CSV table of C-alpha atoms in Angstrom, one decimal:
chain,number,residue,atom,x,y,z
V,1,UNK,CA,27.5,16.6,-25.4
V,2,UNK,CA,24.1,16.8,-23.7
V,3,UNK,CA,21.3,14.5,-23.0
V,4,UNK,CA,19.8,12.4,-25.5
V,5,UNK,CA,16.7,10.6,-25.5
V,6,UNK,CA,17.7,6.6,-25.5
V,7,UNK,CA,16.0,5.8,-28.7
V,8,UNK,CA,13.8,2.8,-27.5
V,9,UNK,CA,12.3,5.1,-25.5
V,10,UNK,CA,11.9,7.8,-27.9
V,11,UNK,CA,9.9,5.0,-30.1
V,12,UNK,CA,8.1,3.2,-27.4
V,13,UNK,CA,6.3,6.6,-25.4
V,14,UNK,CA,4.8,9.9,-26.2
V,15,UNK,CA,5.8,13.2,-24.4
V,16,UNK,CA,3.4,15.0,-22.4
V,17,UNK,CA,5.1,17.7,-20.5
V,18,UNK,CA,8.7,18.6,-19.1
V,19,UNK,CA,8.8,19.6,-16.1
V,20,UNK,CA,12.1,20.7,-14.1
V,21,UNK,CA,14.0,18.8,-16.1
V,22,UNK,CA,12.3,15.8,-15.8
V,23,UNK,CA,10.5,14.4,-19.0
V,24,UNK,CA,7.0,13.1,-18.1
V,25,UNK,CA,5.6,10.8,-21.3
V,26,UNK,CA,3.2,8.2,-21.6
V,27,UNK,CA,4.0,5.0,-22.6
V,28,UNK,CA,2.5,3.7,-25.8
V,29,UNK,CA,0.6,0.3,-24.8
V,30,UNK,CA,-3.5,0.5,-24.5
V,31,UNK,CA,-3.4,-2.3,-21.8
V,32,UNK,CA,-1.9,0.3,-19.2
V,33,UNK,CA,-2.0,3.7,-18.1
V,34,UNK,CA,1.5,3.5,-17.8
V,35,UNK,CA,3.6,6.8,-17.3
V,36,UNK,CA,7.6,6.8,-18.1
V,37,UNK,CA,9.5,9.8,-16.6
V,38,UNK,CA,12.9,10.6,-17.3
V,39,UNK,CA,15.1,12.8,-15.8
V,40,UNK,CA,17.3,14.4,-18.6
V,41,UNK,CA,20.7,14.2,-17.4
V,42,UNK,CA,23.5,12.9,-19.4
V,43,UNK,CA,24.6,9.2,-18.7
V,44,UNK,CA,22.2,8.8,-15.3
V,45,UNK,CA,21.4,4.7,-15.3
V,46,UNK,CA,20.7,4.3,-11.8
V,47,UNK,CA,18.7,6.7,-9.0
V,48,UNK,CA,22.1,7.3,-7.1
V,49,UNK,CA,23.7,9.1,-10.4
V,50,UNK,CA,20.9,11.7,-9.4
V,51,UNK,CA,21.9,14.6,-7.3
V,52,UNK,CA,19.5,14.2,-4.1
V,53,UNK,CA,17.4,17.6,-5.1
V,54,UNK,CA,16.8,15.7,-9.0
V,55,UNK,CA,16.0,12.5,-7.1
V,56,UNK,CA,13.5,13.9,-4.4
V,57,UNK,CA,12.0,15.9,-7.3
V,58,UNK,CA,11.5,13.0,-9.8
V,59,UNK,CA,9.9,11.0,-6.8
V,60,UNK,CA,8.2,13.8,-5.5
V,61,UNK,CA,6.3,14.1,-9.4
V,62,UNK,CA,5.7,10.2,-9.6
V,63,UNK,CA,4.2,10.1,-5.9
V,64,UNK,CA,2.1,13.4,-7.2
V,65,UNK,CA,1.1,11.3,-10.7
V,66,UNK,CA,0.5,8.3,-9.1
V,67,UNK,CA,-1.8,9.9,-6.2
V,68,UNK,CA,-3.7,11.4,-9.2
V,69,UNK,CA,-3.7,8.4,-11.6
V,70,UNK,CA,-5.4,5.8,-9.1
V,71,UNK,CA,-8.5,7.5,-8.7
V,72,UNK,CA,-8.7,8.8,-12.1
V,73,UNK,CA,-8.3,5.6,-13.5
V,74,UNK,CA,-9.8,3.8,-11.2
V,75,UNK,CA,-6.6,2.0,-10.1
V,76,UNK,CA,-6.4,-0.7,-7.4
V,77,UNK,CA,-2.1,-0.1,-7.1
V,78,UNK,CA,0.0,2.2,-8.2
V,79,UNK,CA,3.0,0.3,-9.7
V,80,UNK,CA,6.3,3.0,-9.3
V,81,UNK,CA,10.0,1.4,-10.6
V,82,UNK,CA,12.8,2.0,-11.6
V,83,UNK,CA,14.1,-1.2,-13.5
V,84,UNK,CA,16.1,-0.5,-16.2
V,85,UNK,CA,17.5,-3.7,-17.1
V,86,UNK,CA,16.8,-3.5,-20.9
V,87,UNK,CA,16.8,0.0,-21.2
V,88,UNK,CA,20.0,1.4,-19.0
V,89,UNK,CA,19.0,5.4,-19.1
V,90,UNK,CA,17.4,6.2,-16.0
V,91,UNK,CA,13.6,6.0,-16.3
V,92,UNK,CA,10.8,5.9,-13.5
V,93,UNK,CA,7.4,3.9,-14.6
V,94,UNK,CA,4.7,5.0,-12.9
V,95,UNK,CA,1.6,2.6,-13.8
V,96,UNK,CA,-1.9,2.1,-12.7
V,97,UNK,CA,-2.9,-1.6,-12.7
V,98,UNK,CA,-6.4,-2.9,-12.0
V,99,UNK,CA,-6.9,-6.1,-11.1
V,100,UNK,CA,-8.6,-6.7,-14.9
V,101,UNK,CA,-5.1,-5.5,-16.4
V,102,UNK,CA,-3.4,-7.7,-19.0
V,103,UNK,CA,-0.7,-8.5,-16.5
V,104,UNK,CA,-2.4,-8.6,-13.0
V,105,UNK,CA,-0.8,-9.1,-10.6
V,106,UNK,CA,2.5,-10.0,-12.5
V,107,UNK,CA,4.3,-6.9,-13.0
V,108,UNK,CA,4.1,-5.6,-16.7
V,109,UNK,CA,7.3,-5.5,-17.5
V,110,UNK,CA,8.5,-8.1,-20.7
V,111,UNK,CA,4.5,-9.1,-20.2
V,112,UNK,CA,3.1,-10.3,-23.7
V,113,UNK,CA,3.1,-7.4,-26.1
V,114,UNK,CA,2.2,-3.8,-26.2
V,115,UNK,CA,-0.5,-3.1,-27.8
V,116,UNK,CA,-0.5,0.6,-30.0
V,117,UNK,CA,-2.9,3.3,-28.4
V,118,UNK,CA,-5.7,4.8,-31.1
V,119,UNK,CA,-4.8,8.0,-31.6
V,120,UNK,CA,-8.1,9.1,-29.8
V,121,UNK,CA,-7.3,7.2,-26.5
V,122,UNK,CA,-3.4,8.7,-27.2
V,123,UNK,CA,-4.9,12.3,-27.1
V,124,UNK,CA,-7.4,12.0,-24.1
V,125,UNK,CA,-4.4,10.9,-21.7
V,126,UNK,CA,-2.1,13.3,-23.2
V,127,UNK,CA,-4.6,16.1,-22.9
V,128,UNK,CA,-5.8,14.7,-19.1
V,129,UNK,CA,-2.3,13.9,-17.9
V,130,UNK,CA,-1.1,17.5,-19.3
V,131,UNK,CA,-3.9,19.7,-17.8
V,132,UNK,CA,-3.2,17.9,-14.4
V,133,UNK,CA,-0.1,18.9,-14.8
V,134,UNK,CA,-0.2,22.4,-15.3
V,135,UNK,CA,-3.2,22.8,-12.8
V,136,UNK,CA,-3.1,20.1,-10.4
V,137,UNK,CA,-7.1,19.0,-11.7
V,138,UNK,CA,-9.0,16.8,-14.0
V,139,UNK,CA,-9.3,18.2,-17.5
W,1,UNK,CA,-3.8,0.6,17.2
W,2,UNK,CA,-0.3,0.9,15.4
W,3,UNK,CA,2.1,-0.8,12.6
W,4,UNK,CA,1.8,-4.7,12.2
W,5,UNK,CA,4.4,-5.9,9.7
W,6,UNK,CA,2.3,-8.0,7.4
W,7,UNK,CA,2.7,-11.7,7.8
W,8,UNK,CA,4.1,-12.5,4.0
W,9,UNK,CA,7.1,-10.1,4.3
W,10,UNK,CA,7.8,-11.5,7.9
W,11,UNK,CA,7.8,-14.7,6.6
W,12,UNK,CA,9.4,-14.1,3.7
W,13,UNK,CA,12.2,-11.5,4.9
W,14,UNK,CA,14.7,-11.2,7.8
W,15,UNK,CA,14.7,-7.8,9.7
W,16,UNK,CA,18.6,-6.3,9.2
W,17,UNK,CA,18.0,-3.2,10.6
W,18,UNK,CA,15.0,-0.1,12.0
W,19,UNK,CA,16.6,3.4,10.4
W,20,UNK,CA,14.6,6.3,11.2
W,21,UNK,CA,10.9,3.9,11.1
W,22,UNK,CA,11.9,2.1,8.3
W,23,UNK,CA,12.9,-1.5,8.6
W,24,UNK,CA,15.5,-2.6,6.2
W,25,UNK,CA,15.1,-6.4,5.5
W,26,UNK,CA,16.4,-9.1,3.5
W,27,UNK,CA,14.5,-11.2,1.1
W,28,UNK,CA,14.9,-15.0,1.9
W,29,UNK,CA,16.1,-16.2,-1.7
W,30,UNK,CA,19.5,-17.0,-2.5
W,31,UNK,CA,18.6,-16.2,-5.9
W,32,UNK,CA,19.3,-12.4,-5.5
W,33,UNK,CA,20.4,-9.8,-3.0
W,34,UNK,CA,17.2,-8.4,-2.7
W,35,UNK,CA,16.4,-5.7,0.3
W,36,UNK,CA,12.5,-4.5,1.3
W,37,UNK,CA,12.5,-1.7,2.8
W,38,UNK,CA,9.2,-1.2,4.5
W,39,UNK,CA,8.0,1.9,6.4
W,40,UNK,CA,6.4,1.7,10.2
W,41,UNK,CA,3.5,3.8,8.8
W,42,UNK,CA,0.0,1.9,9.7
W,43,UNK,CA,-2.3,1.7,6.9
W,44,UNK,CA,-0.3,3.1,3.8
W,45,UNK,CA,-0.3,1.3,0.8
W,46,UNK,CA,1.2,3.8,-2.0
W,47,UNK,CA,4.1,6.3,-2.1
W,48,UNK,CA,1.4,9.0,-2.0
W,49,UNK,CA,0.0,7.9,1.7
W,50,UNK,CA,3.9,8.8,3.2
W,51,UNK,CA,4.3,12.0,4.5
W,52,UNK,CA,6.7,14.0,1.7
W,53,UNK,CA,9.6,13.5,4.6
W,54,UNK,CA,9.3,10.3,4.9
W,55,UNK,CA,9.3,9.2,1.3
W,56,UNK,CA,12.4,11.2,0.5
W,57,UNK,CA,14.1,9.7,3.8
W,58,UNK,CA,13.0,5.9,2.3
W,59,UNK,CA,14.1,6.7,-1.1
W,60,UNK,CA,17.5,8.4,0.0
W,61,UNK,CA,18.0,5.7,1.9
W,62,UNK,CA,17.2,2.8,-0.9
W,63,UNK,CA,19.4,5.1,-3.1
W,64,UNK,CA,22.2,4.9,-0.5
W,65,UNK,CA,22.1,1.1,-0.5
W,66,UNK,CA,21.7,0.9,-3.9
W,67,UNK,CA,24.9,2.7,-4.6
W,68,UNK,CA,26.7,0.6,-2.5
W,69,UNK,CA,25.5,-2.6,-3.6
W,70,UNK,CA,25.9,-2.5,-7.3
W,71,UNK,CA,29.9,-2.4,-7.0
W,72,UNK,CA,30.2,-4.8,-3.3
W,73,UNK,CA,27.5,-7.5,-5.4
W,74,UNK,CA,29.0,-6.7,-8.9
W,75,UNK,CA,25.8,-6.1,-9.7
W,76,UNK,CA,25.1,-4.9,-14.0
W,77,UNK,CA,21.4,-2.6,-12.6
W,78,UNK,CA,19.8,-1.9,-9.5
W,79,UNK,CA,16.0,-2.3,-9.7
W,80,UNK,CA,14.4,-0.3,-6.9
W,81,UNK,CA,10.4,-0.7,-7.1
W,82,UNK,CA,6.5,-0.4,-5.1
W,83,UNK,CA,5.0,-2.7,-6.8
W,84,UNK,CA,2.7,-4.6,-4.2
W,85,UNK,CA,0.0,-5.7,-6.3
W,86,UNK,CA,0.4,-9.3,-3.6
W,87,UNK,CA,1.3,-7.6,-0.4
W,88,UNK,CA,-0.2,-4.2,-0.3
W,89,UNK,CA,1.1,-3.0,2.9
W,90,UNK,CA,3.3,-0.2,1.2
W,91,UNK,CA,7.3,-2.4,0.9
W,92,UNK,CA,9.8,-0.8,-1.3
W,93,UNK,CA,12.1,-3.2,-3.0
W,94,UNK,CA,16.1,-2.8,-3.8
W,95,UNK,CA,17.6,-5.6,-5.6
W,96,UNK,CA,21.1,-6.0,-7.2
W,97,UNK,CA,20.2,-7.5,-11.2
W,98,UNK,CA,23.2,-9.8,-12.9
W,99,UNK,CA,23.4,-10.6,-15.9
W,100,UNK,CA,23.8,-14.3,-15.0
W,101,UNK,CA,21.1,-14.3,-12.2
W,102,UNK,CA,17.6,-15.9,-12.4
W,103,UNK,CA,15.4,-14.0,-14.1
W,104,UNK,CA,17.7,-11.3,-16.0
W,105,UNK,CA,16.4,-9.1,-17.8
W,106,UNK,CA,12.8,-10.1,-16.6
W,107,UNK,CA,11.6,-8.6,-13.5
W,108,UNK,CA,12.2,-11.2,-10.4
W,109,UNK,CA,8.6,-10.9,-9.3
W,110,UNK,CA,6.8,-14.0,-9.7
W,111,UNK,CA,9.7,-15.2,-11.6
W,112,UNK,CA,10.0,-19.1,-10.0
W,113,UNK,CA,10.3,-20.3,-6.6
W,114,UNK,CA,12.1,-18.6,-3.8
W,115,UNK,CA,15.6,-20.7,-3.2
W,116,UNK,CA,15.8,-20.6,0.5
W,117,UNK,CA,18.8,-18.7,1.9
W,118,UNK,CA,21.3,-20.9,3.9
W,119,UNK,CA,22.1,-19.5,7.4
W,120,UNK,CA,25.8,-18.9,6.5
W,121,UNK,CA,25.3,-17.1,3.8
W,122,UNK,CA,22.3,-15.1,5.0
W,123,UNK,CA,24.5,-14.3,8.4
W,124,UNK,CA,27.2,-13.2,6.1
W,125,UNK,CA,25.0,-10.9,3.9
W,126,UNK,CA,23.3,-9.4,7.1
W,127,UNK,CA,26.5,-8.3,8.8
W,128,UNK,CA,27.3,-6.4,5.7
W,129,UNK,CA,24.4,-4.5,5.1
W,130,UNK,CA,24.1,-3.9,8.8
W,131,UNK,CA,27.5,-2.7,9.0
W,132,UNK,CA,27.2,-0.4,5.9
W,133,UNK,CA,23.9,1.2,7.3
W,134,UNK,CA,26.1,1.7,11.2
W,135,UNK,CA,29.4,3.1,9.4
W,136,UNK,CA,28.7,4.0,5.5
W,137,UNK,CA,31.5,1.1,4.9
W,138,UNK,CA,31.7,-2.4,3.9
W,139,UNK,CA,31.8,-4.8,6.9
């Protein structure tokens, strides 16, 4: 037994990197930049089935993505939650809104429908959010 | 020049308790247990304008109180979210999601009106998170 991937979010985000542990993938809706990190330990639902180090260390890489995202993508909040109430396995969304977003300034959770990234757009953000990662810059 | 507590959450919250800089409130709607948990920190807005201590002392300490409250509310999920696309001085919510409440599964932002708390029951749920964050127990 080991972790598994819950398969809602398997179908509904892409991966971009692992790192520590902690799966960082983007969501697949072109109204957001809208970031979905899970932490892959077996049968977590809520942040206090995290051992503290896991916690501070998910939190530690949204803060770091969401510090990164708002200027990049010219964000006016940074959204950061963990809800969980449809999907039980624990899973951060970190998500730039703009005051033009689709759901502004409702939250965008269970907000109208998602709408399928073009492959293009898919591939700059992945490409962007992964270089980021592995240097701490802008591809 | 220092930290003003801005006027919606005062209005809209009772102050429980001050741990470490952090104020620990109580949402006024019966609707939910709801806490805000809002950092003395002048001008910060995101996660990413807290010193790294301070973040992972605000999210131990949501985690903390989340634990407790899913099993003392019989709550099904713990949401715990920055969202502050309204209020933007930086307020990190903790709320205890049933299956029977309000809005489940939606989000409860901007989910209908605010149901007033009644003193009784707002002096009763008070004591107990005050006496959990003095003793680690229920009150």
């Amino acid at each position: 037994m080991g972790f598994a991937l819950d398969q809602r979010l398997a179908d509904s985000s892409y991966l971009i990197a692992r790192i520590d542990g902690i799966q960082v993938r983007l969501a697949d809706d072109s109204r957001y930049v809208w970031l979905v990190l899970v932490p892959e330990c077996e049968g977590a639902r809520e942040l206090h089935d995290l051992a503290d180090d896991l916690r501070d260390q998910m939190m530690a890489l949204a803060t770091q993505l969401g510090g990164w995202m708002k200027p990049t993508f010219t964000a006016d909040k940074i959204n950061i939650a963990a809800i969980g109430n449809l999907v039980p396995q624990l899973h951060l969304h970190v998500v730039a809104r703009r005051r033009d977003d689709a759901a502004w300034p409702a939250p965008i959770w269970g907000h109208g429908e998602p709408v399928e990234l073009a492959d293009v757009k898919r591939d700059r953000l992945v490409t962007a959010i992964a270089t980021f990662l592995e240097t701490g810059e802008t591809g």
